[in-house]
PDB file of C-alpha atoms and ligand atoms in Angstrom:
ATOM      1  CA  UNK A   1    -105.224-116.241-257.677  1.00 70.00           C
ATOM      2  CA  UNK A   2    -102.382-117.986-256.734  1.00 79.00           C
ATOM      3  CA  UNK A   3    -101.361-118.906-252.845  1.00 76.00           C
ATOM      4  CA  UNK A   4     -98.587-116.411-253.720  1.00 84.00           C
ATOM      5  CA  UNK A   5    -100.177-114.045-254.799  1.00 87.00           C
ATOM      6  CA  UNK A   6    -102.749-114.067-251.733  1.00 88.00           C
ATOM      7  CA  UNK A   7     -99.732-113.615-249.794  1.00 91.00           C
ATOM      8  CA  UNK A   8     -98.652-110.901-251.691  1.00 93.00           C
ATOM      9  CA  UNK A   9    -101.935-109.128-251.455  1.00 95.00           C
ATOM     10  CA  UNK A  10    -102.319-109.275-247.634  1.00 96.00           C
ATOM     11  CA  UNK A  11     -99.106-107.588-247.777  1.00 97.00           C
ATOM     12  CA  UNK A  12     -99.908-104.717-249.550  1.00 98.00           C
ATOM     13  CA  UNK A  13    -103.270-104.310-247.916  1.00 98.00           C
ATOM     14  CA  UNK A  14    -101.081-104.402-244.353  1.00 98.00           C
ATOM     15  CA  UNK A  15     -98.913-101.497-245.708  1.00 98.00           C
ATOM     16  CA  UNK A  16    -102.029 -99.625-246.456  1.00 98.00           C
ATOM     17  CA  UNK A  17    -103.364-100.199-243.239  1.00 98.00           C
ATOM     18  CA  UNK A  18    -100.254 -99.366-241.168  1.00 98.00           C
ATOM     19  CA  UNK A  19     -99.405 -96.413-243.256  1.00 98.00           C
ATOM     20  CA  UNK A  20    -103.008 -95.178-242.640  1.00 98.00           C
ATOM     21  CA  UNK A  21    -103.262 -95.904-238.721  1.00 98.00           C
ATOM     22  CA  UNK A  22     -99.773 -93.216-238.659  1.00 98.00           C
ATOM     23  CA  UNK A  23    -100.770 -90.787-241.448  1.00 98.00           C
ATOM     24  CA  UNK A  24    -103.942 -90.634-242.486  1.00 98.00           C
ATOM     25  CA  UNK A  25    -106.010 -91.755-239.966  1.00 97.00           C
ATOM     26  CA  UNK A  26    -109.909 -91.425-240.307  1.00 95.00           C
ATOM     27  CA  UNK A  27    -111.919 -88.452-238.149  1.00 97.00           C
ATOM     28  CA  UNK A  28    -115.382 -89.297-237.463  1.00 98.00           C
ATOM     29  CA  UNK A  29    -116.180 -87.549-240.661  1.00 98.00           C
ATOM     30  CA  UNK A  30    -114.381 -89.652-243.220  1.00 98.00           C
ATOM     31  CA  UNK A  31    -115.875 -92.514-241.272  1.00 98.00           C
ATOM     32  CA  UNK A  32    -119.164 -91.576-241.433  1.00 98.00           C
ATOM     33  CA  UNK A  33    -118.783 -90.722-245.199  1.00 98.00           C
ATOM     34  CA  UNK A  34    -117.681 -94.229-246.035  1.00 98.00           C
ATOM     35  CA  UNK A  35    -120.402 -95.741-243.904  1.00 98.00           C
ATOM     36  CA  UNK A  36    -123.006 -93.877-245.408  1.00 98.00           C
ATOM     37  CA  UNK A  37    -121.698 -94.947-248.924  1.00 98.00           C
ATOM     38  CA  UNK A  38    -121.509 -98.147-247.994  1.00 98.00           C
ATOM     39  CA  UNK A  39    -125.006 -98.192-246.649  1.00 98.00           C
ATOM     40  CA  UNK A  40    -126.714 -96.584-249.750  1.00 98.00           C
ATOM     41  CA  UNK A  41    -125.599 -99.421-251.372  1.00 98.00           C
ATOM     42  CA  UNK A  42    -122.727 -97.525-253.194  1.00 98.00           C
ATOM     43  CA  UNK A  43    -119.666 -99.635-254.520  1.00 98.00           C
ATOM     44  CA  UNK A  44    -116.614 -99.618-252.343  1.00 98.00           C
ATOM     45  CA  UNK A  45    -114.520 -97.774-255.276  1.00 98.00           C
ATOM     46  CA  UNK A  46    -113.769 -95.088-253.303  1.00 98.00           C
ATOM     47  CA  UNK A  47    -109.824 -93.626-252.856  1.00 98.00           C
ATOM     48  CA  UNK A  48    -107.917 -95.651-250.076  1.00 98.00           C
ATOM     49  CA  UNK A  49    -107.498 -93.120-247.207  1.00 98.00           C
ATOM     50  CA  UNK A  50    -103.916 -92.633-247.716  1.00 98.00           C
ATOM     51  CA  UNK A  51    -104.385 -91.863-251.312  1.00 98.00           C
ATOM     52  CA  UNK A  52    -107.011 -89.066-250.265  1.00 98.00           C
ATOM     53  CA  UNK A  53    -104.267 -87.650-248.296  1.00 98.00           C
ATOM     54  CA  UNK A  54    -102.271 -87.906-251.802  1.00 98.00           C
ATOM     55  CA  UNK A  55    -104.730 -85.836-252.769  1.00 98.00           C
ATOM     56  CA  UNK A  56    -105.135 -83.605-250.011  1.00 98.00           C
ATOM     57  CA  UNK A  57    -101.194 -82.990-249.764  1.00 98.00           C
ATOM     58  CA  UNK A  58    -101.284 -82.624-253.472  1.00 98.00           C
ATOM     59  CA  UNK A  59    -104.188 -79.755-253.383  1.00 98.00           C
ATOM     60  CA  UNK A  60    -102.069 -78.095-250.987  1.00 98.00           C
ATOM     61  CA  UNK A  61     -98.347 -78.275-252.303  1.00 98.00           C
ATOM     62  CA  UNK A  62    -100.200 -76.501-255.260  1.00 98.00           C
ATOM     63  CA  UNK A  63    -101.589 -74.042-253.065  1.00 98.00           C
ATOM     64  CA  UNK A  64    -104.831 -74.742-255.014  1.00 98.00           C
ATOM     65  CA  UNK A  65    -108.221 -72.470-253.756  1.00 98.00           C
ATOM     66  CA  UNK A  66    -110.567 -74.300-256.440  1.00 98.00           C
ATOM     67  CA  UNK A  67    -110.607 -77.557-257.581  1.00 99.00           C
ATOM     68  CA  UNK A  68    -112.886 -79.527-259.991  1.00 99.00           C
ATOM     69  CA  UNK A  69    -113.974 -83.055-259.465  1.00 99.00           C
ATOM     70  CA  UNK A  70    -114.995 -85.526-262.523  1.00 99.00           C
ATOM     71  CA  UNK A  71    -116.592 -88.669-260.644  1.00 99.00           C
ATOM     72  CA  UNK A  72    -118.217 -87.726-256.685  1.00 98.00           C
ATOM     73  CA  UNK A  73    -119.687 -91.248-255.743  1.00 98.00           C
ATOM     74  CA  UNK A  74    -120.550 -90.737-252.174  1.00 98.00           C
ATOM     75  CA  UNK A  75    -117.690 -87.659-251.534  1.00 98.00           C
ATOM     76  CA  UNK A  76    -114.905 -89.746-250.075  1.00 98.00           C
ATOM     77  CA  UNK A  77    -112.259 -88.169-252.424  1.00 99.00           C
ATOM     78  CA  UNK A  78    -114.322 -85.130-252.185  1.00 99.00           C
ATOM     79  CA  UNK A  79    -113.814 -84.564-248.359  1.00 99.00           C
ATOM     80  CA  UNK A  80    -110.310 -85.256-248.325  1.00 99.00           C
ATOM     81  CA  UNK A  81    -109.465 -82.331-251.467  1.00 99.00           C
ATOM     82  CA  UNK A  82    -112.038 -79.560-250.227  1.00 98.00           C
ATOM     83  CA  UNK A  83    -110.171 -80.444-246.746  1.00 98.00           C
ATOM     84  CA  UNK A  84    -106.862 -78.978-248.710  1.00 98.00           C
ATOM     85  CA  UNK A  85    -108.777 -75.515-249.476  1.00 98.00           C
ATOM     86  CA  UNK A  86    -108.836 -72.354-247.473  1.00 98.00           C
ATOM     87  CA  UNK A  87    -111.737 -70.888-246.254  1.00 96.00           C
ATOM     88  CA  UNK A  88    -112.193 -68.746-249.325  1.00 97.00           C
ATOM     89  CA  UNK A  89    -111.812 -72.269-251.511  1.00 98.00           C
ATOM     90  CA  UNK A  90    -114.283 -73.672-253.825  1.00 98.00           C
ATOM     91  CA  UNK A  91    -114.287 -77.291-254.836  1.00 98.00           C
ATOM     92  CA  UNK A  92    -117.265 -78.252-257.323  1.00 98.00           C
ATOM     93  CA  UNK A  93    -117.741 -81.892-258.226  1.00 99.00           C
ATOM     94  CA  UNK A  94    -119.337 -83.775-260.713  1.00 99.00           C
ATOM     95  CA  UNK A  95    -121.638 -86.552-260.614  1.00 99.00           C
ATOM     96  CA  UNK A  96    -123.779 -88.682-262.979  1.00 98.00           C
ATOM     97  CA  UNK A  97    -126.440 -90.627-260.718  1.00 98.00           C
ATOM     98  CA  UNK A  98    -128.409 -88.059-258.529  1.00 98.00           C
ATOM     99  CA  UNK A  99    -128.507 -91.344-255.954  1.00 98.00           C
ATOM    100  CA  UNK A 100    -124.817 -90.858-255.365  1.00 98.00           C
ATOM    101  CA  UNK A 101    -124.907 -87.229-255.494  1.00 98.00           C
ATOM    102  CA  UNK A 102    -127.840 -87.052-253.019  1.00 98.00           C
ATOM    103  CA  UNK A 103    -125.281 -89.364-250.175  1.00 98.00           C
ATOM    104  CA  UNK A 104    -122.372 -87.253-251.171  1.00 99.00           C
ATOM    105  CA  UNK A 105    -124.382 -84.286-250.340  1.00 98.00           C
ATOM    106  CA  UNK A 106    -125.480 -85.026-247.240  1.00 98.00           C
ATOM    107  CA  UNK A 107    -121.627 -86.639-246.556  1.00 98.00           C
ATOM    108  CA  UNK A 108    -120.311 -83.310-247.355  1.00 98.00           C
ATOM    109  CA  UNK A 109    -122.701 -81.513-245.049  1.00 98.00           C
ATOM    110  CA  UNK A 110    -121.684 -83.936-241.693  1.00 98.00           C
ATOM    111  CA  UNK A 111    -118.231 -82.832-242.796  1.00 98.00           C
ATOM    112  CA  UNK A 112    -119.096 -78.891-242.236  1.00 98.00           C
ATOM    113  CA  UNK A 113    -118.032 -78.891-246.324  1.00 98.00           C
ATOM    114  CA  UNK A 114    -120.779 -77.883-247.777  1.00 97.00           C
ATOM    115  CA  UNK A 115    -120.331 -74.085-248.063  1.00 97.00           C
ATOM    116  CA  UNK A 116    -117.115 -74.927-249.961  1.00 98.00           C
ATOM    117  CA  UNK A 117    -117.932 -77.737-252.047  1.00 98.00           C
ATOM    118  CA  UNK A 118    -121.067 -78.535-254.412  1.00 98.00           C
ATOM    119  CA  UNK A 119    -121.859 -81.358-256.256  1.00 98.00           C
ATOM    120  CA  UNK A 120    -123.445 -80.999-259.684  1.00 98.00           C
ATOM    121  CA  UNK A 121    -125.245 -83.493-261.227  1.00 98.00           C
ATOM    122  CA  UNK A 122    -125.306 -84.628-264.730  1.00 98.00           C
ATOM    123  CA  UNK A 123    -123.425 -86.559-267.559  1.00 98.00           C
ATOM    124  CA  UNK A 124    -119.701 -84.959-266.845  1.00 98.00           C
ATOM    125  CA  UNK A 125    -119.928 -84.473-271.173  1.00 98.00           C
ATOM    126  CA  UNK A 126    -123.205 -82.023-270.069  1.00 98.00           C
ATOM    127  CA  UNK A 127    -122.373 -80.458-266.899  1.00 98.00           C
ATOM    128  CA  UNK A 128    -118.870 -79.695-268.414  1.00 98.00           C
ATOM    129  CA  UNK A 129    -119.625 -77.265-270.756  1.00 98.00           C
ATOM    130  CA  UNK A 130    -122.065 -75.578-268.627  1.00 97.00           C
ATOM    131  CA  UNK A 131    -119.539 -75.064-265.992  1.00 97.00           C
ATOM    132  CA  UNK A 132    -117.244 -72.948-268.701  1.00 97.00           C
ATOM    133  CA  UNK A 133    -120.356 -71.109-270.342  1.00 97.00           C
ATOM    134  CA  UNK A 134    -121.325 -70.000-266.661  1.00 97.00           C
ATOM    135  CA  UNK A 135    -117.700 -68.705-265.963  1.00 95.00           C
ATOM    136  CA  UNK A 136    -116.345 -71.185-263.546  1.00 95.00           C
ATOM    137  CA  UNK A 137    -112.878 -71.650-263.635  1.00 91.00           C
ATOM    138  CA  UNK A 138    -110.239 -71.400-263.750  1.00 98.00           C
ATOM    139  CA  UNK A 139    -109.655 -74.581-261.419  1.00 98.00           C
ATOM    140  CA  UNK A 140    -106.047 -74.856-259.874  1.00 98.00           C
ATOM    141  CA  UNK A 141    -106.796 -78.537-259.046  1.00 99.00           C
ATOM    142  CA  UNK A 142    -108.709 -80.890-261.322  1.00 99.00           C
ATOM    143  CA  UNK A 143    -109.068 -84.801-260.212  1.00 99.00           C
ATOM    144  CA  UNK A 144    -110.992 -87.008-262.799  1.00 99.00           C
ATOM    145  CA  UNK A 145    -111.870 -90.316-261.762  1.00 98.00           C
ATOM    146  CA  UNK A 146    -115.650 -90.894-263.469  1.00 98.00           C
ATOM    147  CA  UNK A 147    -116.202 -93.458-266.307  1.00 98.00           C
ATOM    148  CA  UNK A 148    -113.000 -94.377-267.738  1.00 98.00           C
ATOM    149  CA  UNK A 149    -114.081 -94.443-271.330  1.00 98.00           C
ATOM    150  CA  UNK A 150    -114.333 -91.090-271.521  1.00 98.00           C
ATOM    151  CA  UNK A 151    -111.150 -89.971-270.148  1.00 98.00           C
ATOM    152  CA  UNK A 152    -109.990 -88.030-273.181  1.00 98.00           C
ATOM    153  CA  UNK A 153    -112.282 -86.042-273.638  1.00 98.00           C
ATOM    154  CA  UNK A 154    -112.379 -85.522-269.103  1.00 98.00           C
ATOM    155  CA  UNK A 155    -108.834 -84.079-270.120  1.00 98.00           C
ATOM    156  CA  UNK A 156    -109.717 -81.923-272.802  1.00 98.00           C
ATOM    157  CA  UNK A 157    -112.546 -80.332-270.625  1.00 98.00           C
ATOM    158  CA  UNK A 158    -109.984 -79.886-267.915  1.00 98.00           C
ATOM    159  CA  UNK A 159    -107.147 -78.286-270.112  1.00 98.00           C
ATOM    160  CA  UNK A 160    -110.244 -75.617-271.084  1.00 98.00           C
ATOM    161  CA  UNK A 161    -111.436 -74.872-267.301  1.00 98.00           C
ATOM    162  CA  UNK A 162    -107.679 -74.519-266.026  1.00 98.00           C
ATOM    163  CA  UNK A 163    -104.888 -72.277-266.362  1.00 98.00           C
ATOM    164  CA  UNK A 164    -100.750 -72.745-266.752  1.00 98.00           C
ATOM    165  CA  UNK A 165     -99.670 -74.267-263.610  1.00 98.00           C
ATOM    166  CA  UNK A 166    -102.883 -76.143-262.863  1.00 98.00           C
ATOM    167  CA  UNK A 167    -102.527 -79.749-261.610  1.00 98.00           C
ATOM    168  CA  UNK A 168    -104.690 -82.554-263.234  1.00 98.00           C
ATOM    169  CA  UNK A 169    -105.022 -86.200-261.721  1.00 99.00           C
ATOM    170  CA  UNK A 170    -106.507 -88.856-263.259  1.00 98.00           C
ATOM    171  CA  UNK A 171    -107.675 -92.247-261.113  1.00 98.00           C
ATOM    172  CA  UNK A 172    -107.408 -95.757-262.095  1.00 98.00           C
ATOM    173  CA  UNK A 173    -104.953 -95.563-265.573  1.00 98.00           C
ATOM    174  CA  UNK A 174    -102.690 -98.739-264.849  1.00 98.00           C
ATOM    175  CA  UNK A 175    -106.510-101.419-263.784  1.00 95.00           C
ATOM    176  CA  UNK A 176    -104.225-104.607-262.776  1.00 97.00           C
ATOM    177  CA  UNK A 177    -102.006-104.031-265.605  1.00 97.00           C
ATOM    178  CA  UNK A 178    -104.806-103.781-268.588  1.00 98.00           C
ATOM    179  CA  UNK A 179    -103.517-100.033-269.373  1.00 98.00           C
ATOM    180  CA  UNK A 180    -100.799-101.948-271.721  1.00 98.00           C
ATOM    181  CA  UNK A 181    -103.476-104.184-273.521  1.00 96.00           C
ATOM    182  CA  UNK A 182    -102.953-102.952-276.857  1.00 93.00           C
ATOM    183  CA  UNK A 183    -105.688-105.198-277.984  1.00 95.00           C
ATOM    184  CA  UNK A 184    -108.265-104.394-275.599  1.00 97.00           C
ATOM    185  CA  UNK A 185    -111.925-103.825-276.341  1.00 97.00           C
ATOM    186  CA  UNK A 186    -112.350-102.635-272.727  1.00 98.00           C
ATOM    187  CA  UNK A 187    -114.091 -99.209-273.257  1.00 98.00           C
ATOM    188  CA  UNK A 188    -112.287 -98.290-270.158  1.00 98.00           C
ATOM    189  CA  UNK A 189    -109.181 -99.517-270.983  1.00 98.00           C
ATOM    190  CA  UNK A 190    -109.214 -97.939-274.592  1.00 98.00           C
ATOM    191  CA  UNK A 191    -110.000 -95.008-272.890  1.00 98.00           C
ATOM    192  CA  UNK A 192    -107.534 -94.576-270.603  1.00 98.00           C
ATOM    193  CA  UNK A 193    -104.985 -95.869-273.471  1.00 98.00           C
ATOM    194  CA  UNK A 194    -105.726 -92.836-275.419  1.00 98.00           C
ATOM    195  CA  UNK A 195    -105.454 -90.569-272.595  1.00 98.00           C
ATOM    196  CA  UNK A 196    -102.542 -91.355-271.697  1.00 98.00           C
ATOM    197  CA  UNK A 197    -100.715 -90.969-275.941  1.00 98.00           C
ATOM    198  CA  UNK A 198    -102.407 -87.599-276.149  1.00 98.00           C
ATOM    199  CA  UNK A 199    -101.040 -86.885-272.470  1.00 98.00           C
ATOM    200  CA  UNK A 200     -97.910 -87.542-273.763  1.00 98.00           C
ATOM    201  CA  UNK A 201     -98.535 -85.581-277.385  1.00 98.00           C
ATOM    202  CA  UNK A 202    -100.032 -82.751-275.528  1.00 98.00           C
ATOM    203  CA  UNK A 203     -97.116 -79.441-275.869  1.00 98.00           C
ATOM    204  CA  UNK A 204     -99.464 -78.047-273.079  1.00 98.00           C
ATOM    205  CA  UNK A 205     -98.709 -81.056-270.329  1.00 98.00           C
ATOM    206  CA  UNK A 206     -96.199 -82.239-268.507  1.00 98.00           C
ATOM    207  CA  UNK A 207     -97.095 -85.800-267.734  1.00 98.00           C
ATOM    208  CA  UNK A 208     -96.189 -88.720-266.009  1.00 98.00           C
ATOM    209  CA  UNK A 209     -98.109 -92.082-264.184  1.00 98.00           C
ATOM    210  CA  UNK A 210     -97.391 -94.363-261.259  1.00 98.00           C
ATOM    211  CA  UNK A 211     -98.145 -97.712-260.503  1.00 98.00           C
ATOM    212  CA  UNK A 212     -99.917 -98.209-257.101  1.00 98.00           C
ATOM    213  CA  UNK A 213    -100.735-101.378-254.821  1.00 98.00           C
ATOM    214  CA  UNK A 214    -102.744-101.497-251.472  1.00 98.00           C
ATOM    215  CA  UNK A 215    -105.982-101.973-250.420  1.00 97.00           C
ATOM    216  CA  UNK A 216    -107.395-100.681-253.727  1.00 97.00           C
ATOM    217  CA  UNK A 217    -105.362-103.356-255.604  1.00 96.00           C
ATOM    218  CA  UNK A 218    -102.980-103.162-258.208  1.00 97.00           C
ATOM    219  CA  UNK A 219    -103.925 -99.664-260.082  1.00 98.00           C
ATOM    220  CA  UNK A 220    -102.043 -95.967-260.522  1.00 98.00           C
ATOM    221  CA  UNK A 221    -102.911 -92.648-261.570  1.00 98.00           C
ATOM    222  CA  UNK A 222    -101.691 -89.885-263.703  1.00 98.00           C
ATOM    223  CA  UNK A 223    -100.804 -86.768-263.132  1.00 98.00           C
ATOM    224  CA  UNK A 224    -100.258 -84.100-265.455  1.00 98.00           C
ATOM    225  CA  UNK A 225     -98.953 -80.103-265.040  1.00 98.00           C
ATOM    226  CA  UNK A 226    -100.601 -77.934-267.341  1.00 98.00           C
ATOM    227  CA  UNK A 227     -97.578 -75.919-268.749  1.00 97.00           C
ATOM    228  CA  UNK A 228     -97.088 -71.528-268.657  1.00 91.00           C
TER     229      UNK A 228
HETATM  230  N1  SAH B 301    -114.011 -89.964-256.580  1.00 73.92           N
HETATM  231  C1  SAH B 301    -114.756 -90.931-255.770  1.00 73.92           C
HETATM  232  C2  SAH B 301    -115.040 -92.199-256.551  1.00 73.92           C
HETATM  233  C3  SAH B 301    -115.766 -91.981-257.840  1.00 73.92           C
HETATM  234  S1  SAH B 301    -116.393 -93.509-258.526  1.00 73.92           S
HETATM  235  C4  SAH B 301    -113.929 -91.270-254.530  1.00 73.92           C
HETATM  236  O1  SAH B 301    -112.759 -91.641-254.697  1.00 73.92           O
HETATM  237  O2  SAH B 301    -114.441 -91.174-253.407  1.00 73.92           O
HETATM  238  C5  SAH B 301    -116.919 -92.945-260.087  1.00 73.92           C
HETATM  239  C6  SAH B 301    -118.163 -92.065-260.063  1.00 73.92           C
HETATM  240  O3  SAH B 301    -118.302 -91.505-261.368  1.00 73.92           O
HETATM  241  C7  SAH B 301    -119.458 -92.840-259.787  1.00 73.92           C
HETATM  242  O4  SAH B 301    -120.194 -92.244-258.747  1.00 73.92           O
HETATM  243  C8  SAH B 301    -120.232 -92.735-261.098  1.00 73.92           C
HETATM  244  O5  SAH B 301    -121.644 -92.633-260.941  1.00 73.92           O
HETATM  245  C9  SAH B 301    -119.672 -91.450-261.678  1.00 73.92           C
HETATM  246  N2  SAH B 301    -119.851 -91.331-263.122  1.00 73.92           N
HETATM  247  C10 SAH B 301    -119.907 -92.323-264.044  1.00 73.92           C
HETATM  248  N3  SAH B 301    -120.119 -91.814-265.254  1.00 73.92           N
HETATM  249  C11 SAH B 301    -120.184 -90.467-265.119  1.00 73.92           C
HETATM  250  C12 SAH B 301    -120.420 -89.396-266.017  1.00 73.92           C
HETATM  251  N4  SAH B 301    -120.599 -89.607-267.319  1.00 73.92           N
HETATM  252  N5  SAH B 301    -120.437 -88.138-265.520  1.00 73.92           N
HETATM  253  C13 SAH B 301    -120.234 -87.921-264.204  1.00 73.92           C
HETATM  254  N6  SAH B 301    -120.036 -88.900-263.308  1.00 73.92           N
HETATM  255  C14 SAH B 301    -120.007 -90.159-263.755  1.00 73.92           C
HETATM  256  C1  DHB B 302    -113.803 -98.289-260.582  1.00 73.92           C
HETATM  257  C2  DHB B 302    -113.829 -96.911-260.573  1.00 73.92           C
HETATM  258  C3  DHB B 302    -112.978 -96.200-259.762  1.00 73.92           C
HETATM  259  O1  DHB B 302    -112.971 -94.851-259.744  1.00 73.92           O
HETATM  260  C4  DHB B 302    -112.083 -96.857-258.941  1.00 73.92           C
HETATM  261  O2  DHB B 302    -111.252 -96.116-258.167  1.00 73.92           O
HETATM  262  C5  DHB B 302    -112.043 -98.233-258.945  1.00 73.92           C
HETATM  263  C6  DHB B 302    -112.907 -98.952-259.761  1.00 73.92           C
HETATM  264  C7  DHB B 302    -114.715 -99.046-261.445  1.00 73.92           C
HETATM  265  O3  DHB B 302    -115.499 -98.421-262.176  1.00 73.92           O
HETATM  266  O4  DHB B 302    -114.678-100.268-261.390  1.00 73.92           O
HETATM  267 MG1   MG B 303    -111.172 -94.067-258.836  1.00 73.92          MG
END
């Protein structure tokens, strides 16, 4: 990395930070939650706080009451979305290792969030199908941000469990620029590639994605409406 471009990331990560300290500023909860992720060993790959309260704000402008989660690490992104619920809401999450599952649990819990919001454990490809067999659904809200490689098929799972005028996000599509790597063997990248065509192929979504810098780096996300 270049001097320059050490400069240029203490810049963004000084925008995140002041844009935080005035509008999303951590409770003792979302502290906690990120401390206890932290401690389990988890990697820091949670959201940035102020793209939680993306999240969040986005939950709410869509007046969503349940939401699905792909990806749960330690419940960072979880808090923040089952935060944009009422009462009634229900926000289940998915997560691979029972490790992570098992700190996002007991994150959710300190948060007073655990009457709204589950976490399910299993491969996202297993737990999937399961969810639509038992009923669940239709989610207003759907964030994926799980292994990247399997992104396509996260979207097609989320076009099945939703209805018209459902909201999907996806995490992590632009990576430091490696979305546009047409020659990439990156699983990740090659998934999020094809994502992101069928997105656009899809006559049921209305898609678009956005470059983001900060403390999380140089990255974006999609999001897609899921059309009447
Ligand atoms: N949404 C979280 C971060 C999730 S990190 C936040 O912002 O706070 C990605 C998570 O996806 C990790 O915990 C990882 O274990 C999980 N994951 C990876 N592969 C998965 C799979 N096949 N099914 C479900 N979860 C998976
Ligand atoms: C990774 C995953 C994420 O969800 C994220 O926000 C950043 C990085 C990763 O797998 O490296
Ligand atoms: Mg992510």
């Amino acid at each position: 990395m270049s001097q320059n471009d050490q400069g240029q990331r203490e810049r963004w990560d000084a925008v995140d930070h002041y844009v935080t300290d005035h509008l999303a500023p951590a409770d003792e909860a979302l502290s906690a939650a990120l401390a206890a992720t932290e401690a389990a060993g988890l990697p820091a790959i949670s959201v940035a706080p102020n793209q939680g309260k993306l999240l969040q704000l986005l939950a709410r402008v869509q007046g969503a009451r349940t939401i699905l989660e792909i990806g749960t690490l330690g419940g960072y992104s979880t808090i923040w979305l089952a935060r944009a619920l009422p009462e009634d809401g229900r926000l289940i999450s998915l997560e691979y290792d029972p490790a992570h599952a098992d700190v996002a649990r007991a994150n959710l819990a300190h948060a007073g969030l655990d009457g709204i919001a589950e976490v399910r454990t299993g491969a996202a490809l297993d737990t999937l199908p399961a969810l639509l067999a038992g009923g669940a659904g239709p989610f207003d809200f759907v964030f994926i941000d799980a292994d990247k490689r399997n992104n396509p098929h996260y979207v097609e799972w989320a076009l099945r469990l939703t209805r018209p005028g459902s909201v999907i996000v996806v995490d992590n599509v632009v990576r430091g620029g490696s979305v546009v790597d047409a020659g990439s063997t990156d699983p990740s990248v090659l998934g999020t590639r094809r994502m992101i065509e069928e997105m656009g192929k899809n006559p049921r979504l209305s898609a678009t994605a956005v470059q983001t810098v900060g403390t999380k780096g140089y990255d974006g996300f999609a999001l897609a409406r899921v059309l009447d």
